[in-house]
mmCIF file of C-alpha atoms in Angstrom:
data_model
loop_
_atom_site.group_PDB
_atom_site.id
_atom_site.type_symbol
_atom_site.label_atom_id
_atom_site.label_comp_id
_atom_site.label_asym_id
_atom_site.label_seq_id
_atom_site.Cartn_x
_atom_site.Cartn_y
_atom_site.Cartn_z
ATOM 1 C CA UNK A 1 -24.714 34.949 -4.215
ATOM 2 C CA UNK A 2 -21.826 35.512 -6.571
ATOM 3 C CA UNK A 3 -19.046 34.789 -4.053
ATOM 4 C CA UNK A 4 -21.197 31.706 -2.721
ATOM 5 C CA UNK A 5 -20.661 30.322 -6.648
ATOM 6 C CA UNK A 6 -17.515 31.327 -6.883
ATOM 7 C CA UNK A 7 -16.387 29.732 -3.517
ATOM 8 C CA UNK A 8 -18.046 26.852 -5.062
ATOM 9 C CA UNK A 9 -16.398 26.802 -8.116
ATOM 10 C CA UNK A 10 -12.803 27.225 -6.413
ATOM 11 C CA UNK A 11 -13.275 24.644 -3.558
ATOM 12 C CA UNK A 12 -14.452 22.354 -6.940
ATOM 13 C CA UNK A 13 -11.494 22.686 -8.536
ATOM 14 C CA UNK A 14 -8.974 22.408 -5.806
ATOM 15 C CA UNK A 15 -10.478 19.185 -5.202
ATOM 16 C CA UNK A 16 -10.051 17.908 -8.831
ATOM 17 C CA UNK A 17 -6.788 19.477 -9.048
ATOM 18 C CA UNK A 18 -5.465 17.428 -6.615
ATOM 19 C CA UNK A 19 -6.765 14.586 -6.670
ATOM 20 C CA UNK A 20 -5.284 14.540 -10.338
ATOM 21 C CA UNK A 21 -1.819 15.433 -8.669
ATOM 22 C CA UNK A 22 -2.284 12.841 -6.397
ATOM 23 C CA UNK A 23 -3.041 10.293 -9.830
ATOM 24 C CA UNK A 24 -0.130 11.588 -11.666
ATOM 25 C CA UNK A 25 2.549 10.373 -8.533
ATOM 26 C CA UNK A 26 0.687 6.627 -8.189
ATOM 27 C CA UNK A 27 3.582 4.387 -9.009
ATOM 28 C CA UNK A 28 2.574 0.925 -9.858
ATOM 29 C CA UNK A 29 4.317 -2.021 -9.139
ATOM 30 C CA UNK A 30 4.190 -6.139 -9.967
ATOM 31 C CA UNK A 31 6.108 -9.400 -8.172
ATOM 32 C CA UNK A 32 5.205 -12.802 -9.374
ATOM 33 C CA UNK A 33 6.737 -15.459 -7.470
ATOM 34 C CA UNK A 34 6.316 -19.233 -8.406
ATOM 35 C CA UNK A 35 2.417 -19.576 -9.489
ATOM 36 C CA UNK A 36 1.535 -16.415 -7.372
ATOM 37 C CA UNK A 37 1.958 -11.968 -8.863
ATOM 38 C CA UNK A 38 0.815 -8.950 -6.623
ATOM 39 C CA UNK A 39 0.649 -6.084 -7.444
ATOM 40 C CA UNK A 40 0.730 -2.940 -5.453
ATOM 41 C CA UNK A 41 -0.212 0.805 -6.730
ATOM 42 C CA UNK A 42 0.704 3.713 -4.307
ATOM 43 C CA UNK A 43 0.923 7.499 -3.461
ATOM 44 C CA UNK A 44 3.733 9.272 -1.672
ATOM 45 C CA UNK A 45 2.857 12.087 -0.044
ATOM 46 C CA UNK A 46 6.239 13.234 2.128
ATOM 47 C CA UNK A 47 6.358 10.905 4.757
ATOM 48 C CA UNK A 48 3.382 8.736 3.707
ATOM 49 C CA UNK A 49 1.991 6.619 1.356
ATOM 50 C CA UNK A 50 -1.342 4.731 0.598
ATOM 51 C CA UNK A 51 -2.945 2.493 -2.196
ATOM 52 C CA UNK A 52 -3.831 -0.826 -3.439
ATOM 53 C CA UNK A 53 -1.903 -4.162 -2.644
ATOM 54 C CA UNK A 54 -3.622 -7.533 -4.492
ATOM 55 C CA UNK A 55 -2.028 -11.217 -4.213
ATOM 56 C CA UNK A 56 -3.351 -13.656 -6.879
ATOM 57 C CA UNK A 57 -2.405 -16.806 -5.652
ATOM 58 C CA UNK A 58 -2.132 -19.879 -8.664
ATOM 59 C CA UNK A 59 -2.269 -17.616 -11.321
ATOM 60 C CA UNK A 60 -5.800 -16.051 -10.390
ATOM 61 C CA UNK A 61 -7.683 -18.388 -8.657
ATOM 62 C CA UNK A 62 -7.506 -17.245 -5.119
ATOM 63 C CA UNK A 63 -6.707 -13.433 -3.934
ATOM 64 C CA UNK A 64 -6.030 -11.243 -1.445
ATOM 65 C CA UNK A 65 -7.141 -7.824 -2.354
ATOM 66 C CA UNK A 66 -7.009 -4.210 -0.029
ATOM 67 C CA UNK A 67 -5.958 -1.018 0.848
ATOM 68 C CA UNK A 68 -2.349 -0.202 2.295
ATOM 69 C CA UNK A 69 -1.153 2.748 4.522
ATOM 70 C CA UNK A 70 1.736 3.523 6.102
ATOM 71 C CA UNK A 71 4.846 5.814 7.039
ATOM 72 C CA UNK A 72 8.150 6.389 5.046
ATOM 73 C CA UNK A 73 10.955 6.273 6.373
ATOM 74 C CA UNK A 74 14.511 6.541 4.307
ATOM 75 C CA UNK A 75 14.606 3.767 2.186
ATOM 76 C CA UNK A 76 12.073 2.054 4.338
ATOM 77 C CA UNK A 77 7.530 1.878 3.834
ATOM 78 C CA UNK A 78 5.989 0.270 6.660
ATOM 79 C CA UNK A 79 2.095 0.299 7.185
ATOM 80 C CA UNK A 80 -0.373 -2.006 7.051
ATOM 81 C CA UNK A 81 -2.635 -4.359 4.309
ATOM 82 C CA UNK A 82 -6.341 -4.170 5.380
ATOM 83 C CA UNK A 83 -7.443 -6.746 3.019
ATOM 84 C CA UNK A 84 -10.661 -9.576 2.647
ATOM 85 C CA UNK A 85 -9.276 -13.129 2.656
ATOM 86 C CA UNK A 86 -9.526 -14.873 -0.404
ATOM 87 C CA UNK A 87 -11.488 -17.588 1.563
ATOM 88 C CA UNK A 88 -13.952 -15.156 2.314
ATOM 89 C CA UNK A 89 -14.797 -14.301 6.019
ATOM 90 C CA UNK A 90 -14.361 -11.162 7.741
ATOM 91 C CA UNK A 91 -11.763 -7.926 6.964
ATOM 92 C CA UNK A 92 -8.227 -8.266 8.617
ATOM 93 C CA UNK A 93 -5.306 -5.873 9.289
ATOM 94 C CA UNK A 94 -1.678 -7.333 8.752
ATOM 95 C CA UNK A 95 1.769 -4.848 9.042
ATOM 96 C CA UNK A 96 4.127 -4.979 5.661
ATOM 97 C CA UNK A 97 6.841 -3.585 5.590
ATOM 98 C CA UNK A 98 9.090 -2.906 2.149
ATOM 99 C CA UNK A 99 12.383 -1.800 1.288
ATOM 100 C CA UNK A 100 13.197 0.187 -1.387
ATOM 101 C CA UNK A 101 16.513 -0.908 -3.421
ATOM 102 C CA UNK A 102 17.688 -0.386 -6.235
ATOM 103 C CA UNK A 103 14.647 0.733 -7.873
ATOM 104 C CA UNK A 104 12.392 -2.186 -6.558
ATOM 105 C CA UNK A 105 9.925 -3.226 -3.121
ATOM 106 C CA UNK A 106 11.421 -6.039 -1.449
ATOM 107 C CA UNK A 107 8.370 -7.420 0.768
ATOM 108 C CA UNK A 108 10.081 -7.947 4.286
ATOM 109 C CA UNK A 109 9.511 -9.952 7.273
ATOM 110 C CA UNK A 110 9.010 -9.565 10.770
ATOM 111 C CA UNK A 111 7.973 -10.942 14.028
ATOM 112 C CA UNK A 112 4.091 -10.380 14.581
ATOM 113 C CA UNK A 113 2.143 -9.744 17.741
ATOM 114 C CA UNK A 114 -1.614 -9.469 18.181
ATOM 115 C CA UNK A 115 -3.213 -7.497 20.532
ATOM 116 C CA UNK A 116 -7.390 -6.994 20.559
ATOM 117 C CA UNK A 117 -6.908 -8.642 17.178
ATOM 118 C CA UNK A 118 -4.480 -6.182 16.008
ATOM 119 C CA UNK A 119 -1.488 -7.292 14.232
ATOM 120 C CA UNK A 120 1.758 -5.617 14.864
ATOM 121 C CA UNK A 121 5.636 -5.845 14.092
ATOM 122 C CA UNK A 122 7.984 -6.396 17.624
ATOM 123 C CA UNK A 123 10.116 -3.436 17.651
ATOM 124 C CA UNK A 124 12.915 -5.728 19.489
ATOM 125 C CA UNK A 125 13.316 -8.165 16.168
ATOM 126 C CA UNK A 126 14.949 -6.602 13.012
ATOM 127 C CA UNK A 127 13.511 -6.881 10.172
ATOM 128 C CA UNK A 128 14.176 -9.619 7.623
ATOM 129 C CA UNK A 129 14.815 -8.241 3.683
ATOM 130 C CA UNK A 130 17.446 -11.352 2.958
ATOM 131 C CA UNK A 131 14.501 -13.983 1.272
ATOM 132 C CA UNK A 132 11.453 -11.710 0.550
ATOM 133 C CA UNK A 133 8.033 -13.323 -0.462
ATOM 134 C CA UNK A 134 8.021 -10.683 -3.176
ATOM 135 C CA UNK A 135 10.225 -8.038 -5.208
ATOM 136 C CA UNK A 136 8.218 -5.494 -6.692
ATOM 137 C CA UNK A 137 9.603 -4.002 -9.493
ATOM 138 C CA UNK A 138 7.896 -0.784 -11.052
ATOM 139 C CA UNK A 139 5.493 -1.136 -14.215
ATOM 140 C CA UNK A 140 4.368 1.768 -16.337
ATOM 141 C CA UNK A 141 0.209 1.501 -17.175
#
């Protein structure tokens, strides 16, 4: 009975131990181009990352709000934005890529393909960093 509470106790704590690990590495970051900001909080574990990625469009009238996931690679994060539409209908699954420079996100651009209703980059087109919808720079809460 005493190792059963003890387990307990230790598998407790491991759990709150890292999910406060995981809390202290969230880096937050905000773009704001013309009327519209997002903002994008994530965790990098190694190779990976996940978090939160909201677009206000017109200053906070319409939004796209979700989760993002996705692989690191060098100076590259490329996963996807499972988000609900600020018009409202059902969930949908978009890639994003960034690239990080200098200290900032730069939201890039690439050629899409949908399969079964899932969105994809094309592997044969390069990427496009040049004009990005959005530079994230990092914010301190």
């Amino acid at each position: 009975m005493i190792r059963r509470v003890f387990l307990l106790i230790f598998i407790t704590h491991l759990i709150f131990s890292c999910a406060k690990h995981d809390e202290k590495n969230k880096q937050f970051y905000r773009a704001i181009a013309n009327q519209d900001t997002a903002y994008l909080s994530i965790i990098r574990l190694e190779n990976k990352f996940y978090g939160q990625y909201e677009i206000r469009y017109n200053g906070k009238a319409f939004i796209d709000s979700g989760d993002v996931t996705g692989i690191i690679k060098k100076d590259t994060l490329r996963g996807t934005f499972h988000f609900k539409p600020y018009g409202g209908g059902e969930w949908r699954r978009k890639p994003i890529i960034f690239l990080e420079e200098n200290g900032k996100l730069l939201l890039g651009k690439g050629f899409v393909h949908s399969f079964l209703k899932i969105a994809y980059f094309d592997e044969t087109v390069p990427f496009d960093f040049s004009k990005p919808d959005f530079v994230f720079d990092e914010i301190t809460e």
